[in-house]
Amino acid sequence: MWDYELSPEHCLEVLEGKRKTAGHYNAEMLFQKLIESYRWFTVLKILSPDRIYELLTEDVLDKLRNKKLAEHYRFLKSELQRELQITG
């Protein structure tokens, strides 16, 4: 987020669902940046597994520039679904 003057706290609030936007970024946009920039275990330190599952939408996965990364996160989403015992 170095190219914009955004508060890290505001970005985290958006990612956590406590705020709608930080600058022009919504939760999906910030989450996409997060998973494209950080390793899985770092993402887990920032957000709860429930919130990660919620944000791992097909729309977000389809927008990832790296298709192998998208496959990786599709697998992780299925594992989260199993772990969190979410049906559907």
PDB file of C-alpha atoms in Angstrom:
ATOM      1  CA  MET A   1       0.000   0.000   0.000  1.00  0.00           C
ATOM      2  CA  TRP A   2       3.089   2.175  -0.326  1.00  0.00           C
ATOM      3  CA  ASP A   3       1.607   4.067  -3.265  1.00  0.00           C
ATOM      4  CA  TYR A   4      -1.348   5.349  -1.234  1.00  0.00           C
ATOM      5  CA  GLU A   5      -1.592   7.049   2.124  1.00  0.00           C
ATOM      6  CA  LEU A   6      -3.763   4.471   3.831  1.00  0.00           C
ATOM      7  CA  SER A   7      -3.790   3.672   7.492  1.00  0.00           C
ATOM      8  CA  PRO A   8      -2.793   0.040   8.205  1.00  0.00           C
ATOM      9  CA  GLU A   9      -5.448   0.070  10.925  1.00  0.00           C
ATOM     10  CA  HIS A  10      -8.139   1.080   8.414  1.00  0.00           C
ATOM     11  CA  CYS A  11      -7.001  -1.641   6.024  1.00  0.00           C
ATOM     12  CA  LEU A  12      -7.193  -4.243   8.790  1.00  0.00           C
ATOM     13  CA  GLU A  13     -10.660  -3.013   9.793  1.00  0.00           C
ATOM     14  CA  VAL A  14     -11.798  -3.457   6.183  1.00  0.00           C
ATOM     15  CA  LEU A  15     -10.308  -6.948   6.015  1.00  0.00           C
ATOM     16  CA  GLU A  16     -12.014  -7.847   9.297  1.00  0.00           C
ATOM     17  CA  GLY A  17     -15.366  -6.561   8.022  1.00  0.00           C
ATOM     18  CA  LYS A  18     -15.573  -3.690  10.517  1.00  0.00           C
ATOM     19  CA  ARG A  19     -15.290  -0.960   7.880  1.00  0.00           C
ATOM     20  CA  LYS A  20     -16.462  -0.760   4.239  1.00  0.00           C
ATOM     21  CA  THR A  21     -13.409   0.819   2.592  1.00  0.00           C
ATOM     22  CA  ALA A  22      -9.916   2.131   3.115  1.00  0.00           C
ATOM     23  CA  GLY A  23      -9.380   4.723   0.438  1.00  0.00           C
ATOM     24  CA  HIS A  24     -10.841   3.148  -2.694  1.00  0.00           C
ATOM     25  CA  TYR A  25     -10.108  -0.420  -1.532  1.00  0.00           C
ATOM     26  CA  ASN A  26     -12.839  -2.769  -0.349  1.00  0.00           C
ATOM     27  CA  ALA A  27     -12.285  -6.069   1.490  1.00  0.00           C
ATOM     28  CA  GLU A  28     -12.022  -8.169  -1.675  1.00  0.00           C
ATOM     29  CA  MET A  29      -9.404  -5.876  -3.193  1.00  0.00           C
ATOM     30  CA  LEU A  30      -7.331  -5.782  -0.010  1.00  0.00           C
ATOM     31  CA  PHE A  31      -7.615  -9.535   0.472  1.00  0.00           C
ATOM     32  CA  GLN A  32      -6.443 -10.150  -3.083  1.00  0.00           C
ATOM     33  CA  LYS A  33      -3.399  -7.952  -2.430  1.00  0.00           C
ATOM     34  CA  LEU A  34      -2.790  -9.751   0.850  1.00  0.00           C
ATOM     35  CA  ILE A  35      -2.784 -13.270  -0.566  1.00  0.00           C
ATOM     36  CA  GLU A  36      -0.716 -12.229  -3.573  1.00  0.00           C
ATOM     37  CA  SER A  37       1.906 -10.643  -1.318  1.00  0.00           C
ATOM     38  CA  TYR A  38       2.164 -12.839   1.791  1.00  0.00           C
ATOM     39  CA  ARG A  39       2.577 -16.489   2.629  1.00  0.00           C
ATOM     40  CA  TRP A  40      -0.335 -18.540   3.924  1.00  0.00           C
ATOM     41  CA  PHE A  41       0.858 -18.603   7.530  1.00  0.00           C
ATOM     42  CA  THR A  42       1.219 -14.830   7.564  1.00  0.00           C
ATOM     43  CA  VAL A  43      -2.338 -14.468   6.262  1.00  0.00           C
ATOM     44  CA  LEU A  44      -3.472 -16.789   9.088  1.00  0.00           C
ATOM     45  CA  LYS A  45      -1.787 -14.512  11.620  1.00  0.00           C
ATOM     46  CA  ILE A  46      -3.661 -11.496  10.254  1.00  0.00           C
ATOM     47  CA  LEU A  47      -7.167 -12.945   9.785  1.00  0.00           C
ATOM     48  CA  SER A  48      -9.217 -15.682  11.376  1.00  0.00           C
ATOM     49  CA  PRO A  49      -9.832 -18.884   9.389  1.00  0.00           C
ATOM     50  CA  ASP A  50     -13.559 -18.013   9.273  1.00  0.00           C
ATOM     51  CA  ARG A  51     -12.860 -14.619   7.726  1.00  0.00           C
ATOM     52  CA  ILE A  52     -10.348 -16.066   5.272  1.00  0.00           C
ATOM     53  CA  TYR A  53     -12.948 -18.595   4.149  1.00  0.00           C
ATOM     54  CA  GLU A  54     -15.492 -15.808   3.740  1.00  0.00           C
ATOM     55  CA  LEU A  55     -13.103 -13.718   1.621  1.00  0.00           C
ATOM     56  CA  LEU A  56     -11.882 -16.610  -0.553  1.00  0.00           C
ATOM     57  CA  THR A  57     -14.605 -16.134  -3.140  1.00  0.00           C
ATOM     58  CA  GLU A  58     -14.412 -17.372  -6.708  1.00  0.00           C
ATOM     59  CA  ASP A  59     -14.333 -13.739  -7.798  1.00  0.00           C
ATOM     60  CA  VAL A  60     -11.176 -13.105  -5.746  1.00  0.00           C
ATOM     61  CA  LEU A  61      -9.576 -16.359  -6.886  1.00  0.00           C
ATOM     62  CA  ASP A  62     -10.350 -15.623 -10.546  1.00  0.00           C
ATOM     63  CA  LYS A  63      -8.667 -12.212 -10.254  1.00  0.00           C
ATOM     64  CA  LEU A  64      -5.358 -13.592  -8.955  1.00  0.00           C
ATOM     65  CA  ARG A  65      -2.622 -12.999 -11.497  1.00  0.00           C
ATOM     66  CA  ASN A  66      -0.851 -16.260 -10.688  1.00  0.00           C
ATOM     67  CA  LYS A  67      -3.054 -19.228 -11.634  1.00  0.00           C
ATOM     68  CA  LYS A  68      -0.978 -21.650  -9.525  1.00  0.00           C
ATOM     69  CA  LEU A  69      -1.622 -19.415  -6.530  1.00  0.00           C
ATOM     70  CA  ALA A  70      -5.345 -19.517  -7.317  1.00  0.00           C
ATOM     71  CA  GLU A  71      -5.224 -23.340  -7.396  1.00  0.00           C
ATOM     72  CA  HIS A  72      -3.347 -23.332  -4.090  1.00  0.00           C
ATOM     73  CA  TYR A  73      -5.982 -21.119  -2.457  1.00  0.00           C
ATOM     74  CA  ARG A  74      -8.841 -23.179  -3.890  1.00  0.00           C
ATOM     75  CA  PHE A  75      -7.295 -26.196  -2.170  1.00  0.00           C
ATOM     76  CA  LEU A  76      -6.852 -24.227   1.066  1.00  0.00           C
ATOM     77  CA  LYS A  77     -10.473 -23.101   0.890  1.00  0.00           C
ATOM     78  CA  SER A  78     -11.635 -26.716   0.644  1.00  0.00           C
ATOM     79  CA  GLU A  79      -9.440 -27.584   3.636  1.00  0.00           C
ATOM     80  CA  LEU A  80     -10.852 -24.648   5.601  1.00  0.00           C
ATOM     81  CA  GLN A  81     -14.366 -25.736   4.688  1.00  0.00           C
ATOM     82  CA  ARG A  82     -13.640 -29.222   6.015  1.00  0.00           C
ATOM     83  CA  GLU A  83     -11.902 -27.901   9.142  1.00  0.00           C
ATOM     84  CA  LEU A  84     -14.624 -25.366   9.910  1.00  0.00           C
ATOM     85  CA  GLN A  85     -17.293 -27.964   9.057  1.00  0.00           C
ATOM     86  CA  ILE A  86     -19.038 -25.644   6.624  1.00  0.00           C
ATOM     87  CA  THR A  87     -21.521 -27.283   4.275  1.00  0.00           C
ATOM     88  CA  GLY A  88     -22.103 -26.191   0.719  1.00  0.00           C
TER      89      GLY A  88
END
